[in-house]
mmCIF file of N, CA and C in Angstrom:
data_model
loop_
_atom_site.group_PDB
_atom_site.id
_atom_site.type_symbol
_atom_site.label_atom_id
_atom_site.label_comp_id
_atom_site.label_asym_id
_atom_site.label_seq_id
_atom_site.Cartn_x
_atom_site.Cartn_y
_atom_site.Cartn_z
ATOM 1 N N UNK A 15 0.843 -1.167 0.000
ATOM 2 C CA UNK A 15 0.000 0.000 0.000
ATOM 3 C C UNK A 15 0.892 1.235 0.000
ATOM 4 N N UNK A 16 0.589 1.965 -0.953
ATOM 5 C CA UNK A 16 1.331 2.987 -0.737
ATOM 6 C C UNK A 16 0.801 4.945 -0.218
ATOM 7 N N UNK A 17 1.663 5.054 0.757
ATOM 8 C CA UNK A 17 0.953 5.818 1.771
ATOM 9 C C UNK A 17 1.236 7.294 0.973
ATOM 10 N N UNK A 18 0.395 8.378 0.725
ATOM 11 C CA UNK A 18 1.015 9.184 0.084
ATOM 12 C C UNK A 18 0.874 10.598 0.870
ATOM 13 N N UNK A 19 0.038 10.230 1.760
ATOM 14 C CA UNK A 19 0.714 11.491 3.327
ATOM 15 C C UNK A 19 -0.520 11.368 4.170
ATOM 16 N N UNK A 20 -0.824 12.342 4.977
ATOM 17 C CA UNK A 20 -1.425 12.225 6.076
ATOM 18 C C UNK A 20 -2.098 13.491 6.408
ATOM 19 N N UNK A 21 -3.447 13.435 7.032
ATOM 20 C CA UNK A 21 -4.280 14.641 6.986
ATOM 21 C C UNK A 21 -5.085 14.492 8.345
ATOM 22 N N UNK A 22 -4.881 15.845 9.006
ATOM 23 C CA UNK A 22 -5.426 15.535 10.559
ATOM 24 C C UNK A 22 -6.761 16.716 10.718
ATOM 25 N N UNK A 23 -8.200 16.101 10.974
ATOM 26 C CA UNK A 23 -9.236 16.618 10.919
ATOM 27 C C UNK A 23 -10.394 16.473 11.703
ATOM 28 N N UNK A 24 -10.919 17.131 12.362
ATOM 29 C CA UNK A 24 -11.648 17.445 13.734
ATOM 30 C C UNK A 24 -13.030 16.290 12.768
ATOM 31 N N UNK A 25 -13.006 14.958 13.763
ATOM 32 C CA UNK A 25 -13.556 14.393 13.019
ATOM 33 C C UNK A 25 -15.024 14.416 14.411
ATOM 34 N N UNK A 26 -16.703 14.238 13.937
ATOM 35 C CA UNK A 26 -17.663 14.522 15.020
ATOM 36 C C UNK A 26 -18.316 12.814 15.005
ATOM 37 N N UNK A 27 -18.266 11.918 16.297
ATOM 38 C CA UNK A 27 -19.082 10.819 16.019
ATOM 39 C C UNK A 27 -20.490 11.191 16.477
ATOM 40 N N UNK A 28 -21.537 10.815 16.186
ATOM 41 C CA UNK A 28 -22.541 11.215 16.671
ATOM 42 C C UNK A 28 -24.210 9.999 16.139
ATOM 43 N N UNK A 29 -24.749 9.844 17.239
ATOM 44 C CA UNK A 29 -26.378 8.996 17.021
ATOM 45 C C UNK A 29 -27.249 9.742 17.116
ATOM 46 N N UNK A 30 -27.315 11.037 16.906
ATOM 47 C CA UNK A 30 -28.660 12.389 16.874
ATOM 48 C C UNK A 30 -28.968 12.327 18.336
ATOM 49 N N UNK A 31 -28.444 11.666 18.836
ATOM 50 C CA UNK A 31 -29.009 12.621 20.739
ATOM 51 C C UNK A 31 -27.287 12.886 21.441
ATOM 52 N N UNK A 32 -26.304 12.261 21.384
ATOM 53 C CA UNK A 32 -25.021 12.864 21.815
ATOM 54 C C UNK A 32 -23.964 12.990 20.479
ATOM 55 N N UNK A 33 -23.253 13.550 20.781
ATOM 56 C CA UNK A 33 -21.746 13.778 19.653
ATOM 57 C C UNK A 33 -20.310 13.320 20.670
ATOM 58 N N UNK A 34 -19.409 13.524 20.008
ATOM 59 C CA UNK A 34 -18.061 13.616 20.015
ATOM 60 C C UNK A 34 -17.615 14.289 19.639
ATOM 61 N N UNK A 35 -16.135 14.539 19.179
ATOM 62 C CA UNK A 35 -15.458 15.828 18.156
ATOM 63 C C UNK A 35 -14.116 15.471 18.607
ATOM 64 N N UNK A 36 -13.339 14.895 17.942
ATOM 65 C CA UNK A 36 -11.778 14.700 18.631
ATOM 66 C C UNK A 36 -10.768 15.257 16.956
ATOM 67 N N UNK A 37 -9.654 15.213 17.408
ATOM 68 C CA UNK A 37 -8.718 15.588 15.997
ATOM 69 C C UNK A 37 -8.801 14.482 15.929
ATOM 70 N N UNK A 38 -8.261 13.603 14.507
ATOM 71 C CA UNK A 38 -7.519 12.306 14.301
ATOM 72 C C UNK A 38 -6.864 12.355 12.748
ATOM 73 N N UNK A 39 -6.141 11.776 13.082
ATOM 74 C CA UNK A 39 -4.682 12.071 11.824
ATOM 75 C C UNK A 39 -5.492 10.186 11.159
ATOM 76 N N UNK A 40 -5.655 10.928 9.903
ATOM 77 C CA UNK A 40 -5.768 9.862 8.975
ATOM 78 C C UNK A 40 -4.599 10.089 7.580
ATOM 79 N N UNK A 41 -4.172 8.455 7.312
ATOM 80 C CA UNK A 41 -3.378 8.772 6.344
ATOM 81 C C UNK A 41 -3.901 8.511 4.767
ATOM 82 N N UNK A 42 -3.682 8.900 3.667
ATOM 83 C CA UNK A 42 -3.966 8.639 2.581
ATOM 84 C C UNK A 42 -2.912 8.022 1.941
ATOM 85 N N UNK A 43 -4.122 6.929 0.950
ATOM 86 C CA UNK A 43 -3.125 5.996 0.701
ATOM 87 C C UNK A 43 -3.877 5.792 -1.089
ATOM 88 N N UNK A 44 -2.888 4.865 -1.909
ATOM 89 C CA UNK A 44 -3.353 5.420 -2.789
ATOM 90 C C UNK A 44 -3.884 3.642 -3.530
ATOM 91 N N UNK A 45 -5.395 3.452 -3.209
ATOM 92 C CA UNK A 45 -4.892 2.084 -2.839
ATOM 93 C C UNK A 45 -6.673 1.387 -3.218
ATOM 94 N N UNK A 46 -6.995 0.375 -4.398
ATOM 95 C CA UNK A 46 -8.417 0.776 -3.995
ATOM 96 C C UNK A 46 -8.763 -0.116 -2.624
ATOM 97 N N UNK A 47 -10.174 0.477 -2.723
ATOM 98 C CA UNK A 47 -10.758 0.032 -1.328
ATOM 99 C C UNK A 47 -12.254 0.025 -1.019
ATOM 100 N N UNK A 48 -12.764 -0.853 -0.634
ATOM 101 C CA UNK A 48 -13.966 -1.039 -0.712
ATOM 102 C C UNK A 48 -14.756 0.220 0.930
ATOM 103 N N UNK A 49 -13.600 0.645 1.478
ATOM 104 C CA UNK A 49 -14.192 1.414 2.855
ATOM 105 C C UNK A 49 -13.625 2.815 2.329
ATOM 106 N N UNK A 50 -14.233 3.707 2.505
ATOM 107 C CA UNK A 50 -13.753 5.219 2.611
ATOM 108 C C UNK A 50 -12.857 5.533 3.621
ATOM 109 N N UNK A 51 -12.888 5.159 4.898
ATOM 110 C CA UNK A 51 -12.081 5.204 6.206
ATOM 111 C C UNK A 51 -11.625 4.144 6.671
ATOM 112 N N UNK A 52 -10.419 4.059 7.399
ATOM 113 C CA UNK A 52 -10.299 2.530 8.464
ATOM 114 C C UNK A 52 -9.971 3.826 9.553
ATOM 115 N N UNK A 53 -10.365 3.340 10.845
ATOM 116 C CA UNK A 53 -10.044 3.894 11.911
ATOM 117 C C UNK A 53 -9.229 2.824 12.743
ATOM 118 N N UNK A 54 -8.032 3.501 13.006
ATOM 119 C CA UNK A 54 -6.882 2.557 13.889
ATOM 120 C C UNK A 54 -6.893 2.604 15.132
ATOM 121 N N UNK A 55 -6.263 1.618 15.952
ATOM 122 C CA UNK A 55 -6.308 1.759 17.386
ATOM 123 C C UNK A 55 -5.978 2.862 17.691
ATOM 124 N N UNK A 56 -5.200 4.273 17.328
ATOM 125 C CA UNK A 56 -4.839 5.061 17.881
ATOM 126 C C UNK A 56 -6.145 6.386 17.774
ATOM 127 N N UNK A 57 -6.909 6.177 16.752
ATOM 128 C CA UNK A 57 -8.464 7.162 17.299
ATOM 129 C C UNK A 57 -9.547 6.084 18.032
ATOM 130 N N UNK A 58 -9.383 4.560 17.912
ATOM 131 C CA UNK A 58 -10.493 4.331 19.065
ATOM 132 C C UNK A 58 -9.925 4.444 20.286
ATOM 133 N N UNK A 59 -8.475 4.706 20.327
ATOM 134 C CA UNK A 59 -7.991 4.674 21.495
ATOM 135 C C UNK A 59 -8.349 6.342 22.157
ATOM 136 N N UNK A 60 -8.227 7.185 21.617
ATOM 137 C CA UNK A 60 -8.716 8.720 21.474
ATOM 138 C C UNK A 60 -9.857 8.818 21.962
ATOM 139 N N UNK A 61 -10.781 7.800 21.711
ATOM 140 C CA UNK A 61 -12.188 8.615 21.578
ATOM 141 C C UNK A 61 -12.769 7.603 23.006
ATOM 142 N N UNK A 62 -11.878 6.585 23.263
ATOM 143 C CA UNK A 62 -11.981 5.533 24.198
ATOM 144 C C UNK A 62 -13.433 5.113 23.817
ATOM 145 N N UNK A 63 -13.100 4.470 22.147
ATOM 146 C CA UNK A 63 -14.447 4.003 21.646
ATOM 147 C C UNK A 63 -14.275 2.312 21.807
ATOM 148 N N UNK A 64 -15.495 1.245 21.855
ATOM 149 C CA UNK A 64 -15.183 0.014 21.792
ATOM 150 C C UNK A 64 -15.833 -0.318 20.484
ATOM 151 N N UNK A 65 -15.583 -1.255 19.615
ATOM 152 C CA UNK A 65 -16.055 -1.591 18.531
ATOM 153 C C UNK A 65 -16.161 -2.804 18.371
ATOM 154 N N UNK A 66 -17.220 -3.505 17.949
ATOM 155 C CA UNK A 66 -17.620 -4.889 17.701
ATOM 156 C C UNK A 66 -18.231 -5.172 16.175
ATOM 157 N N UNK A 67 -17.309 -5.697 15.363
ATOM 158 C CA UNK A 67 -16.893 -5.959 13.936
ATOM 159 C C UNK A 67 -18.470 -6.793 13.795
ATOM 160 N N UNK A 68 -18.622 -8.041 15.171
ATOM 161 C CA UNK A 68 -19.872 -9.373 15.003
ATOM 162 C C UNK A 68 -21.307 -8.307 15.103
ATOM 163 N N UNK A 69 -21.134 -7.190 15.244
ATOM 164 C CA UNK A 69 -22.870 -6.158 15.869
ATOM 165 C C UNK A 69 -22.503 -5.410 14.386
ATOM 166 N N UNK A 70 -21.721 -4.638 14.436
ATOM 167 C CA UNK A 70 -21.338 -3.716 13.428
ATOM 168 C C UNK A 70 -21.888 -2.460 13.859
ATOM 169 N N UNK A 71 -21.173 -2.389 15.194
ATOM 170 C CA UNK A 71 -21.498 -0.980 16.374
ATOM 171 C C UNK A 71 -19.913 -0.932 16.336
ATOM 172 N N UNK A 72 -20.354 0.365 16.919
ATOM 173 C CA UNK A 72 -18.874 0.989 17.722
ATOM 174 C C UNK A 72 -19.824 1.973 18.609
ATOM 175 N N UNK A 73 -19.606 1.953 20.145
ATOM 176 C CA UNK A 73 -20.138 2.539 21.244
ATOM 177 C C UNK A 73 -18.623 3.248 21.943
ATOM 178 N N UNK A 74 -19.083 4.779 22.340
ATOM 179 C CA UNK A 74 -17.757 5.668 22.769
ATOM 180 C C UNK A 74 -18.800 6.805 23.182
ATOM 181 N N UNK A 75 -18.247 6.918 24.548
ATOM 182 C CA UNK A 75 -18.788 8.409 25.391
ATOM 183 C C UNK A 75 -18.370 9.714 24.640
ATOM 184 N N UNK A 76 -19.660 10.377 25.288
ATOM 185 C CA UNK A 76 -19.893 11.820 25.037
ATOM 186 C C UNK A 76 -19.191 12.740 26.035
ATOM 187 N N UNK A 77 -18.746 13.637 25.749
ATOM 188 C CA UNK A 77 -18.374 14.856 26.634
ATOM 189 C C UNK A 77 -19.361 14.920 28.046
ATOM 190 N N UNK A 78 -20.334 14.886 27.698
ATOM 191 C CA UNK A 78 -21.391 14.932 28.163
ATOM 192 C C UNK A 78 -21.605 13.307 29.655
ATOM 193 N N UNK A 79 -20.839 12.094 29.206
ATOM 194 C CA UNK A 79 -21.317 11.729 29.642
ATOM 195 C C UNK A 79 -22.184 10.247 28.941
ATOM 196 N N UNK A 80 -22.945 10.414 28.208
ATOM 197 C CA UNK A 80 -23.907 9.992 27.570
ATOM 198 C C UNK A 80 -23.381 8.577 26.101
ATOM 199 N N UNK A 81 -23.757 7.589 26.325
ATOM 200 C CA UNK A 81 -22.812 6.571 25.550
ATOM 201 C C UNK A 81 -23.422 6.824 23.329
ATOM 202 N N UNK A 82 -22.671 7.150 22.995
ATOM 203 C CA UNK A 82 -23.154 7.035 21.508
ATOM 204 C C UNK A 82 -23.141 5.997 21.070
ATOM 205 N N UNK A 83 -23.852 5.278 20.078
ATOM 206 C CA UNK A 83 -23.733 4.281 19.410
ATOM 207 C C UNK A 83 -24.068 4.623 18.170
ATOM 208 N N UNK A 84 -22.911 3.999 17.539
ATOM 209 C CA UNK A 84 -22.531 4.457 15.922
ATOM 210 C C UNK A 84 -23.205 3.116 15.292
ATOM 211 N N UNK A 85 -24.187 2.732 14.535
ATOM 212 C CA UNK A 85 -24.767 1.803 13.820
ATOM 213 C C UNK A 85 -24.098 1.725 12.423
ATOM 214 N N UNK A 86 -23.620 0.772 11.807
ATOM 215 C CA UNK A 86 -23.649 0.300 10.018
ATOM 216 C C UNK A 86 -24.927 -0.295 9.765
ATOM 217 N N UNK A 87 -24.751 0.220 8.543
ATOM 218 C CA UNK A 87 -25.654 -0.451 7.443
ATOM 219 C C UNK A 87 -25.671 -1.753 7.046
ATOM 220 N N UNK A 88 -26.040 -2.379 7.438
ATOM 221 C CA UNK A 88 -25.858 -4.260 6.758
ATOM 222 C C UNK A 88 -25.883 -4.599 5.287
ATOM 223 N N UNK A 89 -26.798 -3.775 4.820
ATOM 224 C CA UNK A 89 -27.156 -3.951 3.548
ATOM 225 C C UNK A 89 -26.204 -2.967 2.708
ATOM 226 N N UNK A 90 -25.917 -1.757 3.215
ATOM 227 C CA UNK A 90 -24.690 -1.254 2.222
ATOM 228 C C UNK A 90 -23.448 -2.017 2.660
ATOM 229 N N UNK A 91 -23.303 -2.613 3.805
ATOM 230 C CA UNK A 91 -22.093 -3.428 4.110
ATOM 231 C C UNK A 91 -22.134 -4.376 3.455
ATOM 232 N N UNK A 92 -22.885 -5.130 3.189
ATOM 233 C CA UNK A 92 -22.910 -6.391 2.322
ATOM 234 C C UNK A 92 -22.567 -5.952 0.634
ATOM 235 N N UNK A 93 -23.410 -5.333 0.147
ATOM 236 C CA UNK A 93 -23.344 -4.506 -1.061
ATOM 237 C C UNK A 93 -21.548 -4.112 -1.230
ATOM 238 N N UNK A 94 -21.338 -3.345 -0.552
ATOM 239 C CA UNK A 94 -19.915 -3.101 -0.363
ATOM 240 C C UNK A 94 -19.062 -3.943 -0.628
ATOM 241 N N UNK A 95 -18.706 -4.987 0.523
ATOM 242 C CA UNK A 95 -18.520 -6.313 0.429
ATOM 243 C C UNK A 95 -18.599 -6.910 -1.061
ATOM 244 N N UNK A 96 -19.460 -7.176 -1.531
ATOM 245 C CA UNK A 96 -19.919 -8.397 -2.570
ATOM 246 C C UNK A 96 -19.277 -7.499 -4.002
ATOM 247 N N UNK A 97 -19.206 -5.868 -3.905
ATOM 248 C CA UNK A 97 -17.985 -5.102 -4.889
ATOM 249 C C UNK A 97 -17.013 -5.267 -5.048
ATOM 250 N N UNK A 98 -16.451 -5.253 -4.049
ATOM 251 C CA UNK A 98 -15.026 -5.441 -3.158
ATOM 252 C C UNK A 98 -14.281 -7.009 -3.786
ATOM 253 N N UNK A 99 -15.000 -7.757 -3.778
ATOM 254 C CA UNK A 99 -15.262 -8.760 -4.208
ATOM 255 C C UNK A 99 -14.905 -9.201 -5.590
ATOM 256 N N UNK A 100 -16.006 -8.446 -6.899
ATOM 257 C CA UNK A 100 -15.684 -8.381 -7.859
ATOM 258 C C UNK A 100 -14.547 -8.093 -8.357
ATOM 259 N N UNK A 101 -14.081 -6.920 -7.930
ATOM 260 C CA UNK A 101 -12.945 -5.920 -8.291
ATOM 261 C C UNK A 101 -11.690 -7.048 -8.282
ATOM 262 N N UNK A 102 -11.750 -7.720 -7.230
ATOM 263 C CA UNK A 102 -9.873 -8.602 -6.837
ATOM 264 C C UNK A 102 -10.008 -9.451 -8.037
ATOM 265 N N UNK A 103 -8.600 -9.151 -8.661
ATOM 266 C CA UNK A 103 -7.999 -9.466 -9.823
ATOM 267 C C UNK A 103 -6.946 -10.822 -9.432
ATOM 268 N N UNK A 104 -6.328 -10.756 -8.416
ATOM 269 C CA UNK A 104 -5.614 -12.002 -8.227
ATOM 270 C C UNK A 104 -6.525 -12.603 -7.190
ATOM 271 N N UNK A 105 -6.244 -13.814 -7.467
ATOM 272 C CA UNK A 105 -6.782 -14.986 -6.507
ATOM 273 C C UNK A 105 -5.009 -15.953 -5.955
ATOM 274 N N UNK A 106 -5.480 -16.325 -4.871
ATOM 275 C CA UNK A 106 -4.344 -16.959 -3.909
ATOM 276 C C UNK A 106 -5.084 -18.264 -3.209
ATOM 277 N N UNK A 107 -4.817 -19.380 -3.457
ATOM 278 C CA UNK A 107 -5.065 -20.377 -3.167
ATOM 279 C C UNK A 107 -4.246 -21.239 -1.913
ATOM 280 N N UNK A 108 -4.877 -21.600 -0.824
ATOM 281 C CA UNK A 108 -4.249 -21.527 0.186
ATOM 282 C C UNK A 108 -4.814 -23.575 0.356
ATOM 283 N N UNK A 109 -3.703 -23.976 0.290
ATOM 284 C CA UNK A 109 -3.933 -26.145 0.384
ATOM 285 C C UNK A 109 -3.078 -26.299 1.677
ATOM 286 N N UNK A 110 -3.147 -27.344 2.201
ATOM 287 C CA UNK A 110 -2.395 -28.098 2.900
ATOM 288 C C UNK A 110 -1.427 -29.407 2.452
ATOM 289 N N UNK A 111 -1.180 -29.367 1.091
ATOM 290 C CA UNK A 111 -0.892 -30.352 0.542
ATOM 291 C C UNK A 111 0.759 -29.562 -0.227
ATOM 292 N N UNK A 112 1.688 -30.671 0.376
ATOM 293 C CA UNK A 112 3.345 -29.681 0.023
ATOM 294 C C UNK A 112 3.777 -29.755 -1.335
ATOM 295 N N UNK A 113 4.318 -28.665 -1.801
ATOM 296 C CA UNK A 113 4.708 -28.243 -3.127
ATOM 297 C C UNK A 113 4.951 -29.739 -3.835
ATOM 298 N N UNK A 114 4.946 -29.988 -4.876
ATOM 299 C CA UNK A 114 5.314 -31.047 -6.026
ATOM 300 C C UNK A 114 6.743 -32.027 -5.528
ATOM 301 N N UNK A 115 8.019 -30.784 -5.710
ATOM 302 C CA UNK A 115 9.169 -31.093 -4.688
ATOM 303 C C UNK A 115 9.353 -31.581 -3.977
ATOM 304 N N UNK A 116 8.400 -31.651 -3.243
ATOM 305 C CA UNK A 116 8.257 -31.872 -1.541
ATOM 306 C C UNK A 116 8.909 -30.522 -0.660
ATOM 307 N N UNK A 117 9.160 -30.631 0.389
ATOM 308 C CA UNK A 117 10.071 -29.306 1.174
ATOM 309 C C UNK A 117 11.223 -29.584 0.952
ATOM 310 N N UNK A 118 11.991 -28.276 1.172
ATOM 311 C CA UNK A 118 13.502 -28.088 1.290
ATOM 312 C C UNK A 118 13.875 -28.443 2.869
ATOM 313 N N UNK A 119 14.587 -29.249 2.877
ATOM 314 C CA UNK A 119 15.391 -29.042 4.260
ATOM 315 C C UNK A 119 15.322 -28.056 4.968
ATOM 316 N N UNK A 120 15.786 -26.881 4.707
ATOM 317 C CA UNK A 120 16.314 -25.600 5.260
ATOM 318 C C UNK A 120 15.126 -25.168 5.599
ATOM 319 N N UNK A 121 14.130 -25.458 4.969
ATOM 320 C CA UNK A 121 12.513 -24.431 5.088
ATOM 321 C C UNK A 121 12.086 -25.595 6.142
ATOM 322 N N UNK A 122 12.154 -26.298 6.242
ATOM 323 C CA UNK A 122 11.843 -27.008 7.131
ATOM 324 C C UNK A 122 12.547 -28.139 8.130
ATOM 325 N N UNK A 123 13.248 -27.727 8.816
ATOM 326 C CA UNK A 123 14.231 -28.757 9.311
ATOM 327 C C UNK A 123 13.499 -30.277 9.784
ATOM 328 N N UNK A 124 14.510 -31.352 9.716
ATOM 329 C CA UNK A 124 13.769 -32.364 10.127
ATOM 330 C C UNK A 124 13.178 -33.238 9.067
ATOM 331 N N UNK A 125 13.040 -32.818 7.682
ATOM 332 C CA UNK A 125 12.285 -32.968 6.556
ATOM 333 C C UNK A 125 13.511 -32.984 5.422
ATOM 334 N N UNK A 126 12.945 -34.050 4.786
ATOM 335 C CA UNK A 126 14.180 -33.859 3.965
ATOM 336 C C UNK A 126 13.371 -34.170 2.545
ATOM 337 N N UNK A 127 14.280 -33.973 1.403
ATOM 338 C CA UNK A 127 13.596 -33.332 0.097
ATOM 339 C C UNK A 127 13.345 -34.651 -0.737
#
């Protein structure tokens, strides 16, 4: 991936009854991608947000006090997803069954060729 700099911007989380508002340095990269944003441990760590990938929440206090909960879309997530999808040009095939050769020694000690 190649990173082609970095841009830091008063970003607001908000569920229409509390907000947030913290800086967070996001980097740009030049790279496709099926997400507009990734947020790294270092703004959920900021916002002392928790996030659960299996709900497709991310819950993080308000100034105030008051817990926000940030909801996704399932259906644009899936949609997303199933693009994302199309687009990959290489495929990588992952067996349990050892090269033709067999192993090299060295790659595997104990094993011989």
């Amino acid at each position: 991936m190649e990173v082609r700099g970095h841009i830091e911007l008063r970003t607001t989380f908000t569920d229409d009854t509390a907000s947030c508002t913290v800086n967070i340095r996001y980097f740009v990269a030049n790279t496709p991608s099926a997400y507009n944003i990734l947020l790294g441990r270092p703004a959920l760590n900021r916002t002392r947000a928790l996030a659960s990938t299996r709900h497709m929440k991310m819950k993080l206090a308000s100034l105030q006090g008051f817990v926000i909960t940030i909801k996704s879309d399932q259906k644009a997530a899936k949609k997303c997803y199933e693009n994302n999808l199309k687009t990959k040009r290489g495929v990588c095939t992952v067996t349990n069954q050892p090269p033709r050769g067999g192993y090299l020694s060295r790659d595997h000690p104990g094993r011989s060729t």
